[in-house]
Short mmCIF file of C-alpha atoms in Angstrom, two decimals:
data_model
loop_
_atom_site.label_atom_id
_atom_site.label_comp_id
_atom_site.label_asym_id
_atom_site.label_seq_id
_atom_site.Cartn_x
_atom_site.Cartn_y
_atom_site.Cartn_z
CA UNK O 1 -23.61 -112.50 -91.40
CA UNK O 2 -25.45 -110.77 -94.38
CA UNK O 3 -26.86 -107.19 -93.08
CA UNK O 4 -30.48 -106.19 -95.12
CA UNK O 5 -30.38 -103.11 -96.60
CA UNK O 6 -33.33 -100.88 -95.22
CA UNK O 7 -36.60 -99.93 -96.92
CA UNK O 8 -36.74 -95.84 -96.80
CA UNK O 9 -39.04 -96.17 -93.76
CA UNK O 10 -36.41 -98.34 -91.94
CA UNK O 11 -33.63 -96.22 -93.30
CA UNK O 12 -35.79 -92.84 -92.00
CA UNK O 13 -35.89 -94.99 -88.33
CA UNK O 14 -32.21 -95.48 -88.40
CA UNK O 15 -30.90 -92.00 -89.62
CA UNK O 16 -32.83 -89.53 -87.47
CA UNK O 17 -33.16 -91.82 -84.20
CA UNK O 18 -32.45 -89.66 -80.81
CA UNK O 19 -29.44 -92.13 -80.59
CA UNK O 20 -28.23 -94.34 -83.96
CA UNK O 21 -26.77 -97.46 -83.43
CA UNK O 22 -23.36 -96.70 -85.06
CA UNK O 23 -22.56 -100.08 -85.38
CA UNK O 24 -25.33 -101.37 -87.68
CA UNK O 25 -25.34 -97.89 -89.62
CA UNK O 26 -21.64 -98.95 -90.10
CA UNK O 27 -22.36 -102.40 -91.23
CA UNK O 28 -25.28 -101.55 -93.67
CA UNK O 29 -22.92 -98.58 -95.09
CA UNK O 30 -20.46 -101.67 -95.69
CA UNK O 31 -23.39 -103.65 -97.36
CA UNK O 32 -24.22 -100.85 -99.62
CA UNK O 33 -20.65 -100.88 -101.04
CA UNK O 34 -20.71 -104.09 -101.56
CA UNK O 35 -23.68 -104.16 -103.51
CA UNK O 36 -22.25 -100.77 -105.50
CA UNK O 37 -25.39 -98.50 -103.72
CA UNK O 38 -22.62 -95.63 -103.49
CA UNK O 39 -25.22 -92.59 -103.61
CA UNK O 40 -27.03 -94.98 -100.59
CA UNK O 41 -23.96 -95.40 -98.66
CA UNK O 42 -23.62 -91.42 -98.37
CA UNK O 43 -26.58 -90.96 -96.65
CA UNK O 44 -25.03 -93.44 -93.93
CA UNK O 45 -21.59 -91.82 -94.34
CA UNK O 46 -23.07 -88.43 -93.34
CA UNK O 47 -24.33 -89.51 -90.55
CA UNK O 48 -21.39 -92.08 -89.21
CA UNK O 49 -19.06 -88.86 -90.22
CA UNK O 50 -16.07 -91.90 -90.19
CA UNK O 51 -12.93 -91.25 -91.88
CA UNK O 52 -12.99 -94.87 -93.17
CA UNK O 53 -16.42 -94.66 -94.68
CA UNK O 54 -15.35 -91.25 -96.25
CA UNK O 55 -12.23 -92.49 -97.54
CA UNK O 56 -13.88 -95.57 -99.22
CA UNK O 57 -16.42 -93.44 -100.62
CA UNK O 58 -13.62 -90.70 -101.65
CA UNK O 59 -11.72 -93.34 -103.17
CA UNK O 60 -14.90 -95.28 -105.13
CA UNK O 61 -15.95 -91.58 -106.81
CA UNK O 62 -12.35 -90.91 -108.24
CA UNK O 63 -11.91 -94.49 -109.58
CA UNK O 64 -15.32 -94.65 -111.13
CA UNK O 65 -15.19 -91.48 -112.36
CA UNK O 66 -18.27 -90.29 -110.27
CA UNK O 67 -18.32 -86.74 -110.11
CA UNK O 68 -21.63 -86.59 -108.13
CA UNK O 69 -20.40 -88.99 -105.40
CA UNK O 70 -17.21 -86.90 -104.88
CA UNK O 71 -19.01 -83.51 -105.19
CA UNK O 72 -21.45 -84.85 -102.54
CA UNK O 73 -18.82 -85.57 -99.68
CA UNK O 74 -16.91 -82.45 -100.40
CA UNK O 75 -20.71 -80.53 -100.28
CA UNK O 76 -21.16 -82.84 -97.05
CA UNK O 77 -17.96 -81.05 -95.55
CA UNK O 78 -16.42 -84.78 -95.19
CA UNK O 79 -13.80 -84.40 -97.57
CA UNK O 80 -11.74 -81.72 -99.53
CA UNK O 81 -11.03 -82.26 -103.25
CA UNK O 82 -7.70 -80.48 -104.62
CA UNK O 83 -7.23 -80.46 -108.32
CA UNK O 84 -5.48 -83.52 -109.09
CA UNK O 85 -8.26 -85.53 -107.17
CA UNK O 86 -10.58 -83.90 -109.73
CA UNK O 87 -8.39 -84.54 -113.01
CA UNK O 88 -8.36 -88.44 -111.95
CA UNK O 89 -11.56 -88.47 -111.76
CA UNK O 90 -11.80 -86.88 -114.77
CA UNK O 91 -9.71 -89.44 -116.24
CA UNK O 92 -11.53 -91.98 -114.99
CA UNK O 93 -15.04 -90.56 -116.22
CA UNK O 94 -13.61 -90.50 -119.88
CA UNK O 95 -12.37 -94.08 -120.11
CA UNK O 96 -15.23 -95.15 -118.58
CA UNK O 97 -17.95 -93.12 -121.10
CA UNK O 98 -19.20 -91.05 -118.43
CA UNK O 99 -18.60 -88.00 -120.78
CA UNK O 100 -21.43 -85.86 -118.22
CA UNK O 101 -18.82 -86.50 -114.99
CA UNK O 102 -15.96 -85.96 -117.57
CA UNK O 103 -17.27 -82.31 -118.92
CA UNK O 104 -18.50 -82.02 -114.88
CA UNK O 105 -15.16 -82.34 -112.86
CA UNK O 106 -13.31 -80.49 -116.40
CA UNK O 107 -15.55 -77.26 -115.31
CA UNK O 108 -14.49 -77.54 -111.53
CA UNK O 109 -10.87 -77.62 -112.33
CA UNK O 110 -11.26 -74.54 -114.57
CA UNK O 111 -13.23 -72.84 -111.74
CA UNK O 112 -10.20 -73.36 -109.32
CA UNK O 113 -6.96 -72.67 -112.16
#
């Protein structure tokens, strides 16, 4: 079954209800990574706070070399970044041409050597 991806008015409705439904939060997050919405799915990540969303998220930012993603979750408190996360991403940034997200997650490893 193919889940729609909210309008911002439906995605408002859904985010600050009294009481979410988990479930369909869960399965749009999924639908957002599918459709490579990462920034999108973090709004539903923050709210699910669900170590598998986090860890797919973790994982997409450090093999796409998206320093914003990453810096998001750790911001977020969802995730911790050590060093090495950061130089793969690095890595990643620069073989991809992201040379922004390259220079980005260079400066954060300096700021923790």
């Amino acid at each position: 079954m193919k889940t729609k991806i909210p309008n911002w008015r439906e995605k408002q409705q859904l985010l600050y209800a009294q009481k979410p439904n988990l479930s369909s939060l869960k399965a749009i997050f999924d639908s957002l990574l599918t459709h490579g919405a990462y920034e999108e799915a973090l709004d539903y990540c923050k709210k699910l706070k669900d170590n598998d969303c986090t860890g797919k998220l973790r994982q997409i930012s450090i093999e796409q070399g998206d320093f914003f993603l990453l810096e998001g979750l750790v911001k977020e408190g969802l995730t911790k970044a050590e060093t090495q996360d950061w130089k793969n991403l690095a890595n990643a940034a620069k073989s991809k041409g992201l040379d922004k997200f390259y220079h980005s997650a260079m400066a954060k490893i300096d700021s923790k050597e």
